[in-house]
Coordinates of C-alpha atoms in Angstrom, one line a residue:
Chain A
X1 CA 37.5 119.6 51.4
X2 CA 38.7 119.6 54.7
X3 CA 42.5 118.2 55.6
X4 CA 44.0 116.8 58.4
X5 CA 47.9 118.0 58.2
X6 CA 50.1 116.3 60.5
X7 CA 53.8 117.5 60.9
X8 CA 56.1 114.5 61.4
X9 CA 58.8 116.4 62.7
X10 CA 60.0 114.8 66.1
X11 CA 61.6 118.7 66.9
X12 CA 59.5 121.1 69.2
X13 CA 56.7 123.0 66.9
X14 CA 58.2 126.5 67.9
X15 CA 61.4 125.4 66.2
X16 CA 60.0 123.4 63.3
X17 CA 61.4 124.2 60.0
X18 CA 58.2 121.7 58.9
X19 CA 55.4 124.0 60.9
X20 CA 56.6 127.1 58.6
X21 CA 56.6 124.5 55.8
X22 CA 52.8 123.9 57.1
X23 CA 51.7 127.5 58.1
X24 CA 52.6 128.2 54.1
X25 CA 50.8 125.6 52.6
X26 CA 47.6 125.8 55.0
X27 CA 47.1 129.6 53.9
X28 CA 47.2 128.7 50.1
X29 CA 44.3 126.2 51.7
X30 CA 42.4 128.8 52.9
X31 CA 42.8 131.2 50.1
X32 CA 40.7 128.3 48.4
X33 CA 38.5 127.7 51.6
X34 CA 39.5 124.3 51.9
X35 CA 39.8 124.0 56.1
X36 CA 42.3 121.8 57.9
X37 CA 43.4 121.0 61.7
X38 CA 46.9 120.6 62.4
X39 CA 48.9 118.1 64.7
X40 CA 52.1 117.3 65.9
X41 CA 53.8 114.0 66.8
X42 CA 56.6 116.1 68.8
X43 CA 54.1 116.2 71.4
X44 CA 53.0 112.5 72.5
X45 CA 50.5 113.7 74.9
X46 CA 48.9 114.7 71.6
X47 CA 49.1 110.6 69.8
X48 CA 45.9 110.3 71.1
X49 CA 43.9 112.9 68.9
X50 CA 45.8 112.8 66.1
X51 CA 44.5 109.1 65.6
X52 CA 41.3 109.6 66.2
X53 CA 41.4 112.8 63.5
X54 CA 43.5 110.2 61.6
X55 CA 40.3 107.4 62.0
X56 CA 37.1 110.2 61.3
X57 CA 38.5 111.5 58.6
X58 CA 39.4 111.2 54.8
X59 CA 41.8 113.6 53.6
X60 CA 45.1 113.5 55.5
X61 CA 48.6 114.8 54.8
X62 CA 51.8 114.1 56.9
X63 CA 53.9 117.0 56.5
X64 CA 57.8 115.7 57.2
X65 CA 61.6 116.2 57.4
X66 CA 63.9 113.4 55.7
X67 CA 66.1 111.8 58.3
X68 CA 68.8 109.4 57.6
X69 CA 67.3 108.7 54.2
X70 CA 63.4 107.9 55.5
X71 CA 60.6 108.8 57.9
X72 CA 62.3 110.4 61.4
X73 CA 62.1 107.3 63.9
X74 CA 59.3 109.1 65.9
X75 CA 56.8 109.2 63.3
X76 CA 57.7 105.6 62.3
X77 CA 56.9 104.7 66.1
X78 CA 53.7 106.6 65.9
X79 CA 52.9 104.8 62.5
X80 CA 53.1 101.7 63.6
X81 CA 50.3 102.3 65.7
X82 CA 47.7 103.6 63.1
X83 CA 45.1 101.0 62.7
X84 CA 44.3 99.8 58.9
X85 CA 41.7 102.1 57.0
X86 CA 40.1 101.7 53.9
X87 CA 41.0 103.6 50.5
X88 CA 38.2 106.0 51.2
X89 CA 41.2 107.6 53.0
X90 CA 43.9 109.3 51.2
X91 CA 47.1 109.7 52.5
X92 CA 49.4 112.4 51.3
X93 CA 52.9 114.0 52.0
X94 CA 55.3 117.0 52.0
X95 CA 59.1 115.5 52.5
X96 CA 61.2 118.4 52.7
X97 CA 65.0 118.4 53.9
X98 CA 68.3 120.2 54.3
X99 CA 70.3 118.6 51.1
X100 CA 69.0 121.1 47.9
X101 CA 69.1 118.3 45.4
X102 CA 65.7 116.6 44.3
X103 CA 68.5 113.3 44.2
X104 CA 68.8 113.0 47.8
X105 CA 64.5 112.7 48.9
X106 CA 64.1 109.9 46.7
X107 CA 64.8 107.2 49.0
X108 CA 62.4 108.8 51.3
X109 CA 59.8 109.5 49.1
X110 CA 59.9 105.6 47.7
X111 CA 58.8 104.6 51.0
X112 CA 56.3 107.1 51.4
X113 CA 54.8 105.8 47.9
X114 CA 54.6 102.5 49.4
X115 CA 53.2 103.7 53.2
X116 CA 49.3 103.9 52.3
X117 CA 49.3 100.4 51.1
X118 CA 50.6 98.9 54.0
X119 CA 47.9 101.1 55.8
X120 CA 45.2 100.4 53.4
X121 CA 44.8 103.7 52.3
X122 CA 45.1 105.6 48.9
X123 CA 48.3 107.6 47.9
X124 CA 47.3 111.0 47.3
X125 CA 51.2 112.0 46.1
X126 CA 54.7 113.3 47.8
X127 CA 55.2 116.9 47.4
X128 CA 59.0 116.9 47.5
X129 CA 61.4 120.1 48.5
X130 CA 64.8 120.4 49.7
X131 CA 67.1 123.1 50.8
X132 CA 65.1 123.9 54.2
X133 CA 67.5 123.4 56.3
X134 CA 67.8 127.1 57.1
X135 CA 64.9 128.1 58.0
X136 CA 64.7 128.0 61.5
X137 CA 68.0 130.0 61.3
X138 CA 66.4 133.2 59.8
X139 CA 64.7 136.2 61.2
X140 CA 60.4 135.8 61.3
X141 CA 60.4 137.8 58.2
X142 CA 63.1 135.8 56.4
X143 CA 61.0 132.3 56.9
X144 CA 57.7 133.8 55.7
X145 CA 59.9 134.9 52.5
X146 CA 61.4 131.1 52.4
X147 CA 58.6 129.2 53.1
X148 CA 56.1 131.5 50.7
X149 CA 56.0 128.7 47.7
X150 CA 54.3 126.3 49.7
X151 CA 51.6 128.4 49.7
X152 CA 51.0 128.0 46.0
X153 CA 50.9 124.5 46.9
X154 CA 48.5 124.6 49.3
X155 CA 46.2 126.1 46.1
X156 CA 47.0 123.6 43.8
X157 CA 46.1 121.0 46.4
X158 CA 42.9 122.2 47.4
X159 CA 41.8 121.8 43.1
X160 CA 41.9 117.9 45.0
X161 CA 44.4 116.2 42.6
X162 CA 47.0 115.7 45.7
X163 CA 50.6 116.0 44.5
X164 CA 50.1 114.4 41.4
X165 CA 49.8 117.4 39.0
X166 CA 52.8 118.9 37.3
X167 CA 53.0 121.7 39.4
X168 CA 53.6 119.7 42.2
X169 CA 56.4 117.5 40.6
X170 CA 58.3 121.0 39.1
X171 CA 58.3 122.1 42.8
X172 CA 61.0 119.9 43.8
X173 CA 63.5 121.7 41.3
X174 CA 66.7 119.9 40.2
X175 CA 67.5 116.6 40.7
X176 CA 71.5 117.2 40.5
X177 CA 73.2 120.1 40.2
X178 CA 75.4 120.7 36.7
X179 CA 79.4 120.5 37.5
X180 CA 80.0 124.3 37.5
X181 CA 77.9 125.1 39.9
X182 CA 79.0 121.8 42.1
X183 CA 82.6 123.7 41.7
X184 CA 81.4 126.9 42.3
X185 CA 79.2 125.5 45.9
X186 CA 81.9 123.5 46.8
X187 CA 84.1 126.8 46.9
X188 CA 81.1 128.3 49.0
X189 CA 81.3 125.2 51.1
X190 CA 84.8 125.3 51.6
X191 CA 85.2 129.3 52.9
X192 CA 82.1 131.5 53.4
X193 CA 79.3 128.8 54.5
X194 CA 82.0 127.5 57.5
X195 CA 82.1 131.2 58.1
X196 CA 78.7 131.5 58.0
X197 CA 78.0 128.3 60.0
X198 CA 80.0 128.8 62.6
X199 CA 79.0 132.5 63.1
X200 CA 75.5 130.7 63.8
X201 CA 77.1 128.6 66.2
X202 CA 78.9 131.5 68.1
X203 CA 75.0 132.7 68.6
X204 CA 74.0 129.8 70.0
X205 CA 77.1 129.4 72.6
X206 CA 79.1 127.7 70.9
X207 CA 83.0 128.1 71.1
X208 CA 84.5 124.9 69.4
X209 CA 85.3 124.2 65.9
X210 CA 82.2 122.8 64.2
X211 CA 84.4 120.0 63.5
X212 CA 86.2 119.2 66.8
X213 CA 87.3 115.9 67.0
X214 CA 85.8 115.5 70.7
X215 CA 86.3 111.8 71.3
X216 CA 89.9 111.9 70.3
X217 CA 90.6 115.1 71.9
X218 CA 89.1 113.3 75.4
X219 CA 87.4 116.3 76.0
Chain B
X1 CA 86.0 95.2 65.2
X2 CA 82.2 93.8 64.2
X3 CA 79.2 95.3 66.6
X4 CA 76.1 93.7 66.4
X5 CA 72.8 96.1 67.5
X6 CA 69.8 94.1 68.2
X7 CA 66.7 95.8 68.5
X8 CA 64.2 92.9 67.9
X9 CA 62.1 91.2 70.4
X10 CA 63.1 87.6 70.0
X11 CA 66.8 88.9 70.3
X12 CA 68.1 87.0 67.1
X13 CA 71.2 88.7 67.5
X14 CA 72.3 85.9 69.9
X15 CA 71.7 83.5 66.8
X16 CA 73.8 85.4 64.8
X17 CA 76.6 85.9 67.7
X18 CA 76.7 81.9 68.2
X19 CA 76.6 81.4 64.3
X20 CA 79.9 83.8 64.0
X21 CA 81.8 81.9 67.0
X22 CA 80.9 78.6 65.3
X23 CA 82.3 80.1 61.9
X24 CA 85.7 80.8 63.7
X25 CA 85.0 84.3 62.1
X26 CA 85.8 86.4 65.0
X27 CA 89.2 87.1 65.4
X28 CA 89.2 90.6 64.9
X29 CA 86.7 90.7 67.3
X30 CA 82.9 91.9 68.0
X31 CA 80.4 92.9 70.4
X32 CA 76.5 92.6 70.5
X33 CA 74.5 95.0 72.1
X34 CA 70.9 94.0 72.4
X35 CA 69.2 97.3 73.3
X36 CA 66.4 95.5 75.4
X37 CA 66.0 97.6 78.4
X38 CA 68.2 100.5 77.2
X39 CA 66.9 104.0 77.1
X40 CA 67.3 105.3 74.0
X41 CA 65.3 108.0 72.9
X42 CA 64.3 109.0 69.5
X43 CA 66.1 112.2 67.7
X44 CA 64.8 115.6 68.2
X45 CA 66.2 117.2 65.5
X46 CA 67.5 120.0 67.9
X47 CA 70.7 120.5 66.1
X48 CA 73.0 120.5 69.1
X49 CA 75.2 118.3 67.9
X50 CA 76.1 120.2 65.2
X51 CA 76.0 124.4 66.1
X52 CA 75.9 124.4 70.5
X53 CA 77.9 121.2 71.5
X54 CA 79.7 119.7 68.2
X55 CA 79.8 116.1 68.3
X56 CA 77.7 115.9 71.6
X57 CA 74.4 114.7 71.7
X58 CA 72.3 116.8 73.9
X59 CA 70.1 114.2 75.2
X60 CA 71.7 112.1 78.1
X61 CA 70.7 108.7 77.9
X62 CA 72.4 105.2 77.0
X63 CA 72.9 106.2 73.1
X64 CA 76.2 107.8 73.9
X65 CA 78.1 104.6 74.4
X66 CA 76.6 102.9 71.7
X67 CA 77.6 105.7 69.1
X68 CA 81.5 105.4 70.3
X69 CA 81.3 102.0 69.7
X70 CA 79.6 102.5 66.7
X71 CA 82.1 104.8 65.3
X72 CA 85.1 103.2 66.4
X73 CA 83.5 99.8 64.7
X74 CA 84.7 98.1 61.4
X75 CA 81.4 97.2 60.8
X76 CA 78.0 97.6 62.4
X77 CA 75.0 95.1 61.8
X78 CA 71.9 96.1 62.7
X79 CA 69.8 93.5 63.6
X80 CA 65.6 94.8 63.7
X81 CA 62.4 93.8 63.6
X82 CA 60.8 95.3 59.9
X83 CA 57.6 96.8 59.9
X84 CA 56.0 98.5 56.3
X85 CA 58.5 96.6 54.6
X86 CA 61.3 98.9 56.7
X87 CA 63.2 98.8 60.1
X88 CA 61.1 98.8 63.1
X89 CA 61.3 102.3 65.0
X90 CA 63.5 101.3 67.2
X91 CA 66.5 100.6 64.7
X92 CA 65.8 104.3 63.2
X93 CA 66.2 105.6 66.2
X94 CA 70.1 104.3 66.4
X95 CA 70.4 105.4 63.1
X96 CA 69.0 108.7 63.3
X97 CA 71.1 109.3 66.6
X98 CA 74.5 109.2 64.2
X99 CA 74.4 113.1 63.8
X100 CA 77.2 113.7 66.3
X101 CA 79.3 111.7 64.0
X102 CA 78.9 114.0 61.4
X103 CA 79.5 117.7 60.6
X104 CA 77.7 120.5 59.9
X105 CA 80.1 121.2 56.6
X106 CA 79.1 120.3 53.8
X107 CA 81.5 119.1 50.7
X108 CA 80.1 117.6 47.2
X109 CA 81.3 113.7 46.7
X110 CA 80.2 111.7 43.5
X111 CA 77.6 114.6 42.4
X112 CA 76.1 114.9 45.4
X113 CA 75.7 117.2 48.2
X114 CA 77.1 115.4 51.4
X115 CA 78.3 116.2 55.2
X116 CA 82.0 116.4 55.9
X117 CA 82.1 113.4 59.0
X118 CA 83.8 114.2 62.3
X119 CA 86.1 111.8 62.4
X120 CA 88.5 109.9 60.2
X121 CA 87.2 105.6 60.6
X122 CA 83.5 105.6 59.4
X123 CA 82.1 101.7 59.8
X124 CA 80.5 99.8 57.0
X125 CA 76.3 99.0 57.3
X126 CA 74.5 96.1 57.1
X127 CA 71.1 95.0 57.9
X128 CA 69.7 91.9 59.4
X129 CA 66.3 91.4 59.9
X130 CA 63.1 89.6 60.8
X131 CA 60.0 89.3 59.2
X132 CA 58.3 90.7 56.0
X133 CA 61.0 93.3 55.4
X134 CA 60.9 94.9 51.8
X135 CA 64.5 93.5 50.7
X136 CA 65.2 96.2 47.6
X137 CA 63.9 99.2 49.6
X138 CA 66.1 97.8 52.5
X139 CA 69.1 97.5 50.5
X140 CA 68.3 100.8 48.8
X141 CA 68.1 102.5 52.1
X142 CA 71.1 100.7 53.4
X143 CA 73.6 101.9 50.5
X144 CA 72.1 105.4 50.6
X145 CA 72.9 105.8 55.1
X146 CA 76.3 104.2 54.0
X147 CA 76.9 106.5 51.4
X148 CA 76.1 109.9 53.7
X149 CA 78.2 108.3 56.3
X150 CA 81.2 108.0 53.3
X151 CA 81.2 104.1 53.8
X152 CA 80.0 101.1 52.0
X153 CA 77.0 99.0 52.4
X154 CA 77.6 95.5 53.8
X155 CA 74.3 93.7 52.0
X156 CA 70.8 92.9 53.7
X157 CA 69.9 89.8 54.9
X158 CA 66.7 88.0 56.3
X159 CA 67.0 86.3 59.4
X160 CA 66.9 82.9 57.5
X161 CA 70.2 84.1 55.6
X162 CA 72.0 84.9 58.2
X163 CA 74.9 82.4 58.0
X164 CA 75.1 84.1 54.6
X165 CA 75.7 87.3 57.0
X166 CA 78.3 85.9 59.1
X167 CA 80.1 85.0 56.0
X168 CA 80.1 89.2 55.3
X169 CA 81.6 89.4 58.5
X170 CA 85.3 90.6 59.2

């Protein structure tokens, strides 16, 4: 098997919570020598080459974040310009976001069930995972730790089912979280992760309240 | 206030802006932006608007007027072009471009993990749009960007119903 894996995040690769995602899942690949190429649609330049890889070959996967509900509005634009293929081709995903809850991916995913048809390729499955939104936050050791059980993915992809095996649909974890714990984050949300957040702010420069009013404030 | 965003290319938002003034539906006013022209680029995901520069989008183009007006607006129709059953890219852009509007704290509401929104007034969605658009995913999608954004869906419409629209209107 070889794959073509295409992230569908529209931020810069070195920054991409979705290229760790990637990295992860292509080294459970090679542990089952399965090869791949990777792409980016951050970088038009690129469109180019990721359509013809997209055209010449038969195994793809669109690795993605979830934003606003769907498919980021740069991979939609780069979509639209796919030509129609024939169901020789299968066409799988990774939708991955920042909200933990299997609940919130699901509008996404139902569009990504319906993508291939309107392309006139097979579905090959979503592989769906949130609470990433970190990532790109932690230190280089810190992501490899987070983004380690894609790599078991990565295996259980390359035995050719796509996404559609249990293993892939336990990955996403739970779909809700039970009323204690919702207490017990909301608490978390409410002192320590605004602590937290805006300590990650401060690093980057920043020395407003997270939530500053700015248009009211005329600032 | 009602704000029309057209994003298609036969600009049907004029349609809908003469069907409103015919309906004597506008007295609490409205404005149509056709984005023709505009330069609005797509989100980058950089996060700016959240941890460097809260509530400022980093990239300097024509989106920033838009999103005040957006924000400050009872209700925002977007008016797209669909294509895979969805709104054309151009629409998701708008959309995806909100993020300044919204927090990086998050809260739980109805069960679900959502963002705490910057400011106080959050408009109501609806959709209008042209061609083969997939009306129960639109709708689906619609009353799930309504619900992070902590308001209501206004309903989806196809160009052919859009008196039935106007009727939604304030």
């Amino acid at each position: 098997m070889h794959v073509v894996i295409i992230n569908g995040s529209p931020r810069v690769q070195k920054y991409s919570n979705t290229e760790k995602i990637i990295a992860a899942f292509a080294k459970g690949l090679s542990e089952k020598d399965v090869t791949f190429e990777t792409y980016a649609v951050s970088n038009r330049s690129t469109w180019d080459r990721i359509r013809d890889a997209y055209l010449k070959n038969d195994e793809i996967l669109i690795a993605l974040p979830l934003y606003v509900e769907c498919v980021p509005g740069l991979l939609l634009e780069f979509l639209e310009t796919l030509p129609r293929k024939d169901e020789q081709t299968r066409l799988s995903f990774i939708l991955q976001s920042g909200f933990a809850e299997g609940c919130q991916l699901r509008c996404g995913e139902a569009f990504l069930e319906k993508l291939p048809e309107y392309l006139g390729v097979r579905y090959g499955g979503c592989l769906v995972k949130g609470d990433n939104f970190g990532i790109r936050l932690l230190e280089e050791e810190k992501q490899a730790q987070a983004t380690k059980p894609y790599q078991a993915m990565g295996r259980l992809f390359a035995e050719g089912d796509g996404f559609f095996r249990e293993e892939a649909e336990k990955f996403t974890g739970p779909e809700s979280f039970s009323l204690p714990m919702r207490l017990l984050m909301g608490l978390i949300f409410k002192t320590l992760a605004r602590k937290m957040f805006q300590k990650a702010a401060a690093s980057w420069g920043c020395r407003v309240p997270l939530d500053e009013k700015v248009w009211e404030t005329g600032r | 206030m009602v704000l029309l965003i057209d994003t298609t290319t036969e600009h049907i938002g004029t349609t809908i802006e003469d069907e409103l003034l015919r309906s004597g539906k506008h007295a609490a006013g409205f404005e149509r932006i056709d984005t023709t022209g505009m330069r609005i680029s797509h989100c980058v995901g950089c996060n700016d608007c959240w941890l460097k520069t809260p509530g400022v989008c980093a990239i300097r183009d024509d989106y920033e007027p838009v999103l005040r007006k957006m924000s400050a607006a009872d209700q925002v129709w977007l008016i797209s072009d669909t294509h895979f059953g969805f709104v054309s890219w151009q629409t998701k852009n708008i959309v995806d471009r909100v993020m300044p509007i919204v927090t990086m704290y998050l809260k739980f509401k109805d069960g679900q993990m959502r963002h705490v929104m910057r400011y106080d007034h959050q408009p109501d969605i609806g959709i209008i749009y042209t061609g083969d658009g997939d009306q129960a995913y639109l709708e689906r999608w619609c009353q799930r960007t309504a619900l992070n954004l902590g308001s209501r869906s206004l309903g989806v419409f196809s160009e052919r119903r859009g008196k039935e629209a106007v009727s939604c209107m304030l």
